[in-house]
Coordinates of C-alpha atoms in Angstrom, one line a residue:
M1 CA 166.2 -190.1 75.6
A2 CA 168.9 -191.1 73.0
T3 CA 172.4 -190.1 73.7
A4 CA 174.4 -188.6 70.8
V5 CA 177.6 -190.5 69.8
L6 CA 180.6 -188.3 70.2
N7 CA 183.5 -188.9 67.8
P8 CA 183.6 -192.7 67.6
E9 CA 186.9 -192.7 65.7
P10 CA 190.1 -191.8 67.7
S11 CA 191.6 -188.5 66.9
L12 CA 195.2 -189.1 68.0
P13 CA 197.6 -190.4 65.4
A14 CA 199.0 -193.2 67.7
E15 CA 195.5 -194.6 68.4
R16 CA 194.5 -194.5 64.8
Q17 CA 197.7 -196.3 63.9
Q18 CA 196.9 -199.1 66.4
K19 CA 193.5 -199.6 64.8
H20 CA 195.0 -199.4 61.4
L21 CA 193.1 -196.3 60.4
P22 CA 194.4 -193.7 58.0
P23 CA 195.5 -190.3 59.5
K24 CA 192.8 -187.7 59.7
S25 CA 193.3 -184.4 58.1
Y26 CA 193.6 -181.2 60.2
V27 CA 190.4 -179.7 58.6
D28 CA 188.3 -182.7 59.6
A29 CA 189.7 -182.7 63.2
A30 CA 188.9 -179.0 63.7
A31 CA 185.4 -179.4 62.4
E32 CA 184.7 -182.3 64.8
N33 CA 186.0 -180.2 67.8
L34 CA 183.7 -177.3 66.8
D35 CA 180.7 -179.6 66.7
T36 CA 181.6 -181.1 70.1
F37 CA 181.8 -177.7 71.8
S38 CA 178.5 -176.4 70.3
K39 CA 176.7 -179.6 71.5
Q40 CA 178.3 -179.1 75.0
D41 CA 177.0 -175.5 75.1
Q42 CA 173.5 -176.6 74.2
H43 CA 173.6 -179.4 76.9
S44 CA 175.0 -177.0 79.5
Q45 CA 172.3 -174.4 78.9
E46 CA 169.6 -177.0 79.4
L47 CA 171.1 -178.2 82.7
Y48 CA 172.1 -174.9 84.3
A49 CA 169.3 -172.4 83.5
G50 CA 168.9 -171.2 87.1
Q51 CA 169.1 -167.8 88.7
G52 CA 171.6 -166.4 91.2
E53 CA 174.9 -167.9 92.4
D54 CA 175.4 -171.7 92.5
E55 CA 178.3 -174.2 92.7
A56 CA 177.6 -175.9 89.3
P57 CA 180.3 -176.0 86.6
R58 CA 180.5 -172.9 84.5
T59 CA 179.6 -172.8 80.9
P60 CA 182.4 -172.3 78.4
R61 CA 183.2 -168.7 77.5
R62 CA 182.6 -167.4 74.0
N63 CA 185.9 -165.7 73.8
M64 CA 188.0 -168.8 73.3
H65 CA 191.3 -167.0 73.9
K66 CA 190.7 -166.9 77.7
K67 CA 190.8 -169.8 80.1
S68 CA 187.3 -171.3 80.5
G69 CA 187.9 -172.0 84.1
S70 CA 188.7 -168.5 85.3
L71 CA 187.4 -167.8 88.8
R72 CA 187.3 -164.0 88.4
V73 CA 184.1 -162.2 87.3
N74 CA 184.3 -158.5 86.7
G75 CA 187.4 -158.2 88.8
H76 CA 186.0 -160.1 91.8
T77 CA 186.8 -163.7 92.8
K78 CA 183.7 -165.8 93.2
E79 CA 185.3 -168.1 95.8
S80 CA 186.0 -165.2 98.1
K81 CA 182.3 -164.6 98.7
D82 CA 182.9 -160.9 99.2
P83 CA 179.8 -159.6 101.2
H84 CA 180.2 -156.3 99.4
V85 CA 179.7 -157.8 96.0
V86 CA 176.2 -158.5 94.6
I87 CA 175.6 -160.9 91.8
E88 CA 172.7 -159.8 89.5
R89 CA 171.2 -160.8 86.2
F90 CA 172.1 -158.4 83.5
E91 CA 170.4 -158.5 80.1
A92 CA 172.5 -157.3 77.2
K93 CA 172.0 -157.4 73.5
D94 CA 173.6 -160.8 73.2
G95 CA 171.7 -162.4 76.0
E96 CA 171.6 -162.6 79.8
H97 CA 174.7 -162.5 82.0
L98 CA 175.5 -162.7 85.6
V99 CA 177.4 -159.6 86.7
S100 CA 178.9 -158.5 90.0
I101 CA 178.4 -154.9 91.0
P102 CA 179.6 -152.9 94.0
P103 CA 176.8 -151.6 96.3
G104 CA 175.7 -148.1 95.6
W105 CA 176.4 -148.3 91.8
D106 CA 173.7 -147.2 89.4
R107 CA 174.2 -149.3 86.3
K108 CA 171.7 -147.3 84.3
R109 CA 173.3 -143.9 84.9
G110 CA 176.8 -145.3 84.9
K111 CA 178.0 -143.4 88.1
P112 CA 178.1 -144.1 91.8
L113 CA 175.1 -143.1 93.9
V114 CA 177.4 -141.8 96.6
A115 CA 180.2 -139.3 95.8
R116 CA 183.6 -140.9 95.6
R117 CA 186.2 -140.0 98.1
N118 CA 190.0 -140.1 97.6
S119 CA 189.6 -140.2 93.8
E120 CA 192.4 -141.9 92.0
L121 CA 191.7 -140.0 88.7
V122 CA 194.7 -138.2 87.2
S123 CA 193.5 -134.8 85.9
G124 CA 194.9 -133.0 82.9
R125 CA 196.0 -129.4 82.7
K126 CA 193.5 -126.8 84.0
A127 CA 191.8 -124.9 81.2
G128 CA 192.9 -121.3 81.3
A129 CA 195.8 -121.9 83.7
R130 CA 198.3 -120.5 81.2
W131 CA 196.1 -117.5 80.6
E132 CA 195.9 -116.7 84.3
Q133 CA 199.7 -116.9 84.6
S134 CA 200.1 -114.4 81.8
R135 CA 199.9 -110.7 82.1
Y136 CA 196.2 -110.9 81.3
G137 CA 195.8 -113.1 84.4
D138 CA 197.0 -110.2 86.5
Y139 CA 194.2 -108.1 85.1
W140 CA 191.8 -111.0 85.9
E141 CA 193.1 -111.1 89.4
M142 CA 192.7 -107.4 89.7
F143 CA 189.1 -107.5 88.6
T144 CA 188.2 -110.5 90.8
S145 CA 189.8 -109.2 94.0
E146 CA 187.5 -107.8 96.6
Q147 CA 189.4 -104.5 96.7
A148 CA 189.1 -104.0 93.0
N149 CA 185.4 -104.9 93.0
N150 CA 184.9 -102.2 95.6
A151 CA 186.9 -99.8 93.4
I152 CA 185.0 -100.4 90.2
S153 CA 181.6 -101.2 91.6
I154 CA 178.8 -98.7 91.3
H155 CA 177.4 -97.3 94.6
F156 CA 173.7 -96.5 94.2
A157 CA 172.0 -93.8 96.3
P158 CA 169.8 -95.1 99.0
L159 CA 166.0 -94.7 98.9
S160 CA 166.0 -92.8 102.2
V161 CA 167.7 -89.7 100.9
P162 CA 166.1 -86.5 102.3
L163 CA 163.8 -84.5 100.1
K164 CA 166.1 -81.5 100.2
R165 CA 169.0 -83.5 98.7
R166 CA 166.6 -84.8 96.0
L167 CA 165.6 -81.3 95.1
Q168 CA 169.2 -80.2 95.0
T169 CA 170.1 -82.9 92.6
L170 CA 167.0 -82.0 90.4
V171 CA 168.0 -78.3 90.1
V172 CA 171.7 -79.1 89.3
L173 CA 170.6 -81.7 86.8
A174 CA 168.2 -79.2 85.1
H175 CA 171.0 -76.6 84.8
T176 CA 173.6 -79.1 83.7
L177 CA 171.3 -80.3 80.9
S178 CA 169.8 -77.0 80.1
V179 CA 171.6 -76.6 76.7
A180 CA 170.7 -80.1 75.5
A181 CA 167.2 -80.0 76.9
L182 CA 166.2 -76.6 75.5
L183 CA 167.8 -77.3 72.1
S184 CA 165.9 -80.6 72.0
A185 CA 162.7 -78.7 72.8
F186 CA 163.4 -76.4 69.8
F187 CA 163.8 -79.3 67.4
L188 CA 160.6 -80.9 68.8
T189 CA 158.6 -77.8 68.1
C190 CA 160.2 -77.6 64.6
A191 CA 158.7 -81.0 63.9
I192 CA 155.2 -79.8 64.7
P193 CA 153.8 -77.7 61.8
L194 CA 151.4 -76.0 64.2
F195 CA 154.3 -74.0 65.7
W196 CA 155.8 -72.9 62.4
P197 CA 154.0 -69.6 62.3
L198 CA 155.6 -68.7 65.6
L199 CA 159.1 -70.2 65.0
I200 CA 159.8 -68.4 61.7
P201 CA 159.5 -64.9 63.3
Y202 CA 161.4 -66.1 66.4
L203 CA 164.3 -67.4 64.3
I204 CA 164.5 -64.1 62.4
Y205 CA 164.6 -62.3 65.8
V206 CA 167.4 -64.5 67.1
L207 CA 169.4 -63.9 63.9
F208 CA 169.3 -60.1 64.2
S209 CA 169.0 -59.6 68.0
N210 CA 171.8 -57.8 69.8
A211 CA 170.5 -58.5 73.3
G212 CA 173.6 -60.6 74.1
Y213 CA 176.1 -57.8 73.7
S214 CA 174.1 -54.5 73.8
G215 CA 175.0 -53.9 77.4
T216 CA 171.5 -52.8 78.3
L217 CA 170.7 -55.9 80.3
S218 CA 167.0 -55.5 79.4
H219 CA 166.2 -59.2 79.6
R220 CA 167.8 -59.7 83.1
S221 CA 165.3 -60.7 85.8
D222 CA 166.4 -60.1 89.4
F223 CA 163.3 -62.0 90.5
I224 CA 164.4 -65.2 88.6
R225 CA 168.0 -64.8 89.9
S226 CA 166.7 -64.7 93.5
L227 CA 164.5 -67.7 93.4
P228 CA 164.9 -70.2 96.2
M229 CA 165.8 -73.0 93.8
W230 CA 169.2 -71.4 93.3
S231 CA 169.9 -71.8 96.9
L232 CA 169.3 -75.5 96.4
F233 CA 171.7 -75.3 93.5
A234 CA 174.4 -73.7 95.6
S235 CA 173.9 -76.0 98.6
Y236 CA 174.3 -79.1 96.5
F237 CA 178.1 -78.8 96.6
P238 CA 177.9 -76.7 98.9
A239 CA 179.3 -73.4 97.6
R240 CA 180.3 -70.3 99.5
L241 CA 181.4 -66.8 98.4
H242 CA 184.1 -65.0 100.3
R243 CA 185.4 -61.4 99.9
S244 CA 188.8 -60.1 100.8
A245 CA 187.9 -56.4 100.6
V246 CA 184.9 -54.2 100.0
L247 CA 184.4 -53.0 96.4
P248 CA 183.3 -49.3 96.4
P249 CA 180.2 -48.8 94.2
T250 CA 181.8 -45.6 92.8
R251 CA 184.1 -47.7 90.6
K252 CA 183.6 -50.3 87.9
Y253 CA 185.3 -53.7 87.9
V254 CA 186.6 -56.5 85.7
L255 CA 186.5 -59.7 87.8
G256 CA 188.7 -62.6 86.6
Y257 CA 187.5 -66.0 87.6
H258 CA 189.9 -68.9 88.0
P259 CA 190.0 -71.8 87.3
H260 CA 187.6 -72.5 84.4
G261 CA 186.9 -76.1 85.5
I262 CA 184.7 -78.1 83.3
I263 CA 181.4 -76.1 83.4
S264 CA 182.3 -73.3 85.9
H265 CA 179.5 -74.2 88.3
G266 CA 181.0 -71.9 91.0
A267 CA 180.9 -68.9 88.7
F268 CA 177.3 -69.5 87.9
A269 CA 176.3 -69.9 91.5
A270 CA 178.2 -66.9 92.8
F271 CA 177.7 -64.4 89.9
A272 CA 174.6 -65.4 87.9
T273 CA 172.3 -65.9 90.9
E274 CA 171.8 -64.4 94.4
A275 CA 172.2 -67.8 96.1
L276 CA 175.5 -66.9 97.7
G277 CA 174.5 -63.3 98.6
F278 CA 176.6 -61.3 96.1
S279 CA 174.4 -58.2 96.6
Q280 CA 174.9 -58.3 100.4
L281 CA 178.6 -58.8 100.2
F282 CA 179.1 -56.1 97.5
P283 CA 176.2 -53.6 97.8
G284 CA 175.8 -51.2 94.9
I285 CA 177.6 -53.5 92.4
K286 CA 175.7 -54.9 89.5
N287 CA 177.7 -57.9 88.2
T288 CA 177.3 -59.7 84.9
L289 CA 178.7 -63.1 84.1
L290 CA 180.0 -63.5 80.6
T291 CA 179.9 -66.5 78.3
L292 CA 180.6 -67.5 74.7
D293 CA 178.8 -65.4 72.0
T294 CA 177.6 -68.6 70.3
N295 CA 175.3 -69.4 73.3
F296 CA 173.1 -66.4 72.2
R297 CA 172.6 -68.0 68.9
V298 CA 171.1 -71.2 70.3
P299 CA 167.3 -71.0 70.2
F300 CA 165.4 -71.2 73.5
Y301 CA 168.7 -71.5 75.5
R302 CA 169.6 -67.9 74.8
E303 CA 166.4 -66.8 76.5
Y304 CA 167.4 -68.7 79.6
A305 CA 170.9 -67.2 79.6
L306 CA 169.5 -63.6 79.1
I307 CA 167.0 -64.0 81.9
M308 CA 169.8 -65.0 84.2
G309 CA 171.7 -61.9 83.2
L310 CA 174.5 -63.5 81.2
Q311 CA 176.1 -61.6 78.3
S312 CA 178.5 -62.2 75.5
V313 CA 182.3 -62.2 76.3
S314 CA 183.0 -60.4 73.1
R315 CA 185.0 -57.1 73.2
E316 CA 181.9 -55.1 72.1
S317 CA 179.8 -56.6 74.8
C318 CA 182.3 -55.9 77.6
E319 CA 182.8 -52.3 76.6
N320 CA 179.1 -51.7 76.3
I321 CA 178.4 -53.1 79.8
L322 CA 181.2 -51.0 81.4
S323 CA 180.4 -47.8 79.5
K324 CA 176.6 -47.7 79.7
G325 CA 174.2 -47.7 82.6
G326 CA 175.1 -47.5 86.2
A327 CA 174.7 -44.6 88.6
N328 CA 176.2 -42.0 86.2
G329 CA 175.2 -43.6 82.9
E330 CA 178.8 -44.5 82.2
G331 CA 179.0 -47.8 83.9
M332 CA 179.8 -46.7 87.5
G333 CA 178.9 -49.5 89.9
R334 CA 178.9 -52.2 87.2
A335 CA 181.1 -55.2 87.0
I336 CA 181.8 -58.1 84.6
T337 CA 183.1 -61.5 85.4
I338 CA 185.3 -63.2 82.8
V339 CA 186.5 -66.8 83.1
V340 CA 190.0 -65.9 81.9
G341 CA 191.3 -69.4 81.2
G342 CA 188.5 -70.2 78.8
A343 CA 188.0 -73.6 77.1
R344 CA 191.8 -74.1 77.0
E345 CA 192.0 -74.1 80.7
S346 CA 189.2 -76.7 81.0
L347 CA 191.5 -79.3 79.5
D348 CA 193.8 -78.9 82.5
A349 CA 191.0 -79.2 85.1
Q350 CA 192.3 -82.1 87.1
P351 CA 191.3 -82.8 90.7
H352 CA 193.6 -81.7 93.5
S353 CA 195.6 -79.4 91.2
L354 CA 195.4 -75.8 90.0
R355 CA 196.9 -75.0 86.6
L356 CA 195.9 -71.5 85.3
V357 CA 196.2 -70.5 81.6
L358 CA 197.3 -67.0 82.3
K359 CA 200.8 -66.0 81.2
R360 CA 199.7 -64.9 77.7
R361 CA 196.1 -63.9 78.6
K362 CA 196.4 -60.1 78.8
G363 CA 193.3 -59.0 76.8
F364 CA 191.2 -58.6 79.9
V365 CA 193.9 -56.2 81.3
K366 CA 193.8 -54.1 78.2
L367 CA 190.0 -54.0 78.4
A368 CA 190.3 -52.8 82.0
I369 CA 192.6 -50.0 81.0
R370 CA 190.4 -48.8 78.1
T371 CA 187.3 -48.7 80.3
G372 CA 189.0 -47.6 83.5
A373 CA 187.7 -50.6 85.4
D374 CA 189.7 -52.0 88.4
L375 CA 190.9 -55.6 88.2
V376 CA 189.7 -58.1 90.8
P377 CA 191.1 -61.6 90.8
I378 CA 188.9 -64.5 92.0
L379 CA 190.1 -68.0 92.9
A380 CA 187.6 -70.8 93.2
F381 CA 188.8 -73.6 95.5
G382 CA 187.2 -76.9 94.5
E383 CA 186.1 -76.0 91.0
N384 CA 188.5 -78.6 89.5
E385 CA 187.3 -81.3 91.9
L386 CA 183.8 -81.4 90.6
Y387 CA 184.6 -83.7 87.7
D388 CA 187.2 -86.3 86.6
Q389 CA 188.5 -86.2 83.0
V390 CA 191.0 -87.9 80.8
Q391 CA 194.6 -86.9 81.7
P392 CA 196.7 -85.4 78.9
E393 CA 199.8 -87.2 80.0
Q394 CA 198.2 -90.6 79.6
H395 CA 196.3 -89.8 76.4
P396 CA 198.4 -87.3 74.4
L397 CA 196.7 -88.0 71.1
I398 CA 193.2 -87.2 72.5
H399 CA 194.7 -84.0 74.0
K400 CA 196.1 -82.9 70.7
M401 CA 192.7 -83.5 69.0
Q402 CA 191.0 -81.4 71.6
L403 CA 193.5 -78.5 71.0
V404 CA 192.8 -78.7 67.3
V405 CA 189.0 -78.5 67.9
K406 CA 189.6 -75.5 70.2
K407 CA 191.7 -73.7 67.5
V408 CA 189.1 -74.4 64.7
L409 CA 185.8 -74.0 66.5
G410 CA 186.8 -71.7 69.4
F411 CA 185.7 -74.2 72.0
T412 CA 186.5 -77.8 73.0
V413 CA 184.8 -80.8 74.7
P414 CA 186.6 -82.3 77.7
L415 CA 186.2 -86.0 78.1
F416 CA 184.9 -86.0 81.7
H417 CA 182.6 -87.9 84.0
A418 CA 181.5 -87.6 87.6
R419 CA 178.4 -89.1 89.4
G420 CA 174.9 -89.9 88.3
V421 CA 171.4 -89.0 89.5
F422 CA 170.9 -92.3 91.4
N423 CA 174.5 -93.4 91.8
Y424 CA 177.8 -91.9 93.1
D425 CA 180.2 -93.2 90.5
V426 CA 179.1 -92.8 86.8
G427 CA 177.3 -89.9 85.2
M428 CA 177.5 -86.3 84.1
M429 CA 176.4 -84.8 87.4
P430 CA 179.1 -82.9 89.4
Y431 CA 180.4 -84.4 92.6
R432 CA 179.1 -83.0 95.9
R433 CA 182.4 -81.4 96.9
P434 CA 182.8 -78.0 98.6
L435 CA 183.2 -74.9 96.5
N436 CA 184.8 -71.8 98.0
V437 CA 184.9 -68.7 95.8
V438 CA 187.3 -66.1 97.2
V439 CA 187.2 -62.6 95.8
G440 CA 190.6 -60.9 96.0
R441 CA 191.5 -57.3 96.6
P442 CA 190.9 -54.8 93.8
I443 CA 193.8 -53.5 91.7
K444 CA 193.3 -49.9 90.7
V445 CA 193.6 -49.1 87.0
E446 CA 194.2 -45.8 85.3
Q447 CA 192.1 -45.4 82.1
A448 CA 193.8 -45.0 78.8
S449 CA 192.5 -45.3 75.3
K450 CA 195.7 -47.0 74.0
P451 CA 197.2 -49.2 76.7
A452 CA 201.0 -49.2 76.8
D453 CA 202.6 -52.6 76.8
G454 CA 204.7 -51.8 79.9
Y455 CA 201.6 -50.8 81.9
V456 CA 199.8 -53.9 80.7
D457 CA 202.6 -56.1 81.9
E458 CA 202.8 -54.3 85.2
L459 CA 199.1 -54.7 85.9
H460 CA 199.2 -58.3 84.8
G461 CA 202.1 -59.0 87.2
M462 CA 200.1 -57.4 90.1
Y463 CA 197.1 -59.5 89.1
V464 CA 199.1 -62.7 89.3
Q465 CA 200.6 -61.7 92.7
E466 CA 197.2 -61.2 94.1
L467 CA 196.1 -64.6 92.9
E468 CA 199.2 -66.2 94.5
R469 CA 198.4 -64.3 97.7
I470 CA 194.9 -65.8 97.8
W471 CA 196.3 -69.2 97.2
E472 CA 198.9 -69.0 99.9
E473 CA 196.5 -67.6 102.4
W474 CA 193.6 -70.1 101.9
K475 CA 195.2 -73.2 100.4
D476 CA 195.6 -75.0 103.8
E477 CA 191.9 -74.4 104.6
F478 CA 190.2 -74.9 101.2
A479 CA 192.7 -77.1 99.3
M480 CA 193.9 -79.6 102.0
E481 CA 194.0 -82.5 99.5
R482 CA 196.1 -80.7 96.9
T483 CA 198.8 -82.7 95.1
E484 CA 200.6 -79.7 93.7
E485 CA 200.9 -75.9 94.2
L486 CA 199.4 -73.2 92.0
V487 CA 200.9 -73.2 88.5
T488 CA 200.5 -70.6 85.8
V489 CA 201.0 -71.9 82.2
E490 CA 200.9 -70.3 78.7

């Protein structure tokens, strides 16, 4: 095999001068050195084309700026023979290389097979750390705390609830949604042409009917009022009716119910049904619960209200009831129940408090004087506890809008909530909290066709005193969780 001649002419200037050779240019010397290294690379690849680690001289590196004799490969010294270092062949795009890798390293995935301990990584700022330190972070802390989760979490009713409690919930749900359900049923029948021949005469009858204020109580059904399902309704809370004195059936009465609450469930249970035994406590008295006159213009629902014995709260209706029928044909033994505070009082229906809209409410006193009916105050402990609603102090704008609606339309819609059918925290169902309806002592009234203002104020003062007496006598038993005393406003 012929051996190649490597640079027969000397390159150093002194050697060329001794041999009387002219100086070689820098370009020619650089070209000769490049040919020399390329031929050495080819010769080394032919001699040392083995595998694994050996003691042969190493081939020159391609990156000429580093020392060709470096003893470190990938951060490990070859001469140290570290037993924890493995030398493997690695094939890259530019050829094959010998690389040293620590055990447990997956070169394909680029991460250690075993989790690293005592990491030396320096982490940057935590994403969201500033947010958590701000005032919003306090809200986040509140919502993520265990106590707050318990406060805002929804507690669902268990499956093992007794059948009686399920039936109680069903009856209360049906009564609570009676307006919406019956009105929806009316619109459904309107959408079916088959019912139009019946609906048109019915709507004409509703438009001209005076059953809601005639005072005859012809639609009232004592059988419906005494059904066992109303006992389920009253036992849902549960509700109880208490009397302070016997009401003689030889008189007629105007009963004032306080407070209004949200839906006045206590008034319905005590005076629109026989679930609490009104006829047994007050024998010989035929009581009628009064409601808004507009309810008797709502198709289908008006029939439900009339069957339960409800009547309009208009002046004409009240005078008709107290001056017609009864034992003497002039209303003896009859009574009407008025929720005196009305829709305005419902806006103040906050749990554990009792604010009565009563100072300027004297129309029922004048009615009692004109009809010769005795006044009987009633205080329902627990009526305000059945629902939670938006507080006027925290949302004054909403409260003002509700007052405007009340002034324009005659009624208002409180923003309230309580429990649901299958949970205890969210829904339109009232809470299961005790209701105790206490009927006070009657205040005797002398009949007069034109009530004098002084006499009206006198009776009104006596009426308020009797309410305060009921409160003071029974508040420690029926209002143990109160946060304030009885307050009369407006």
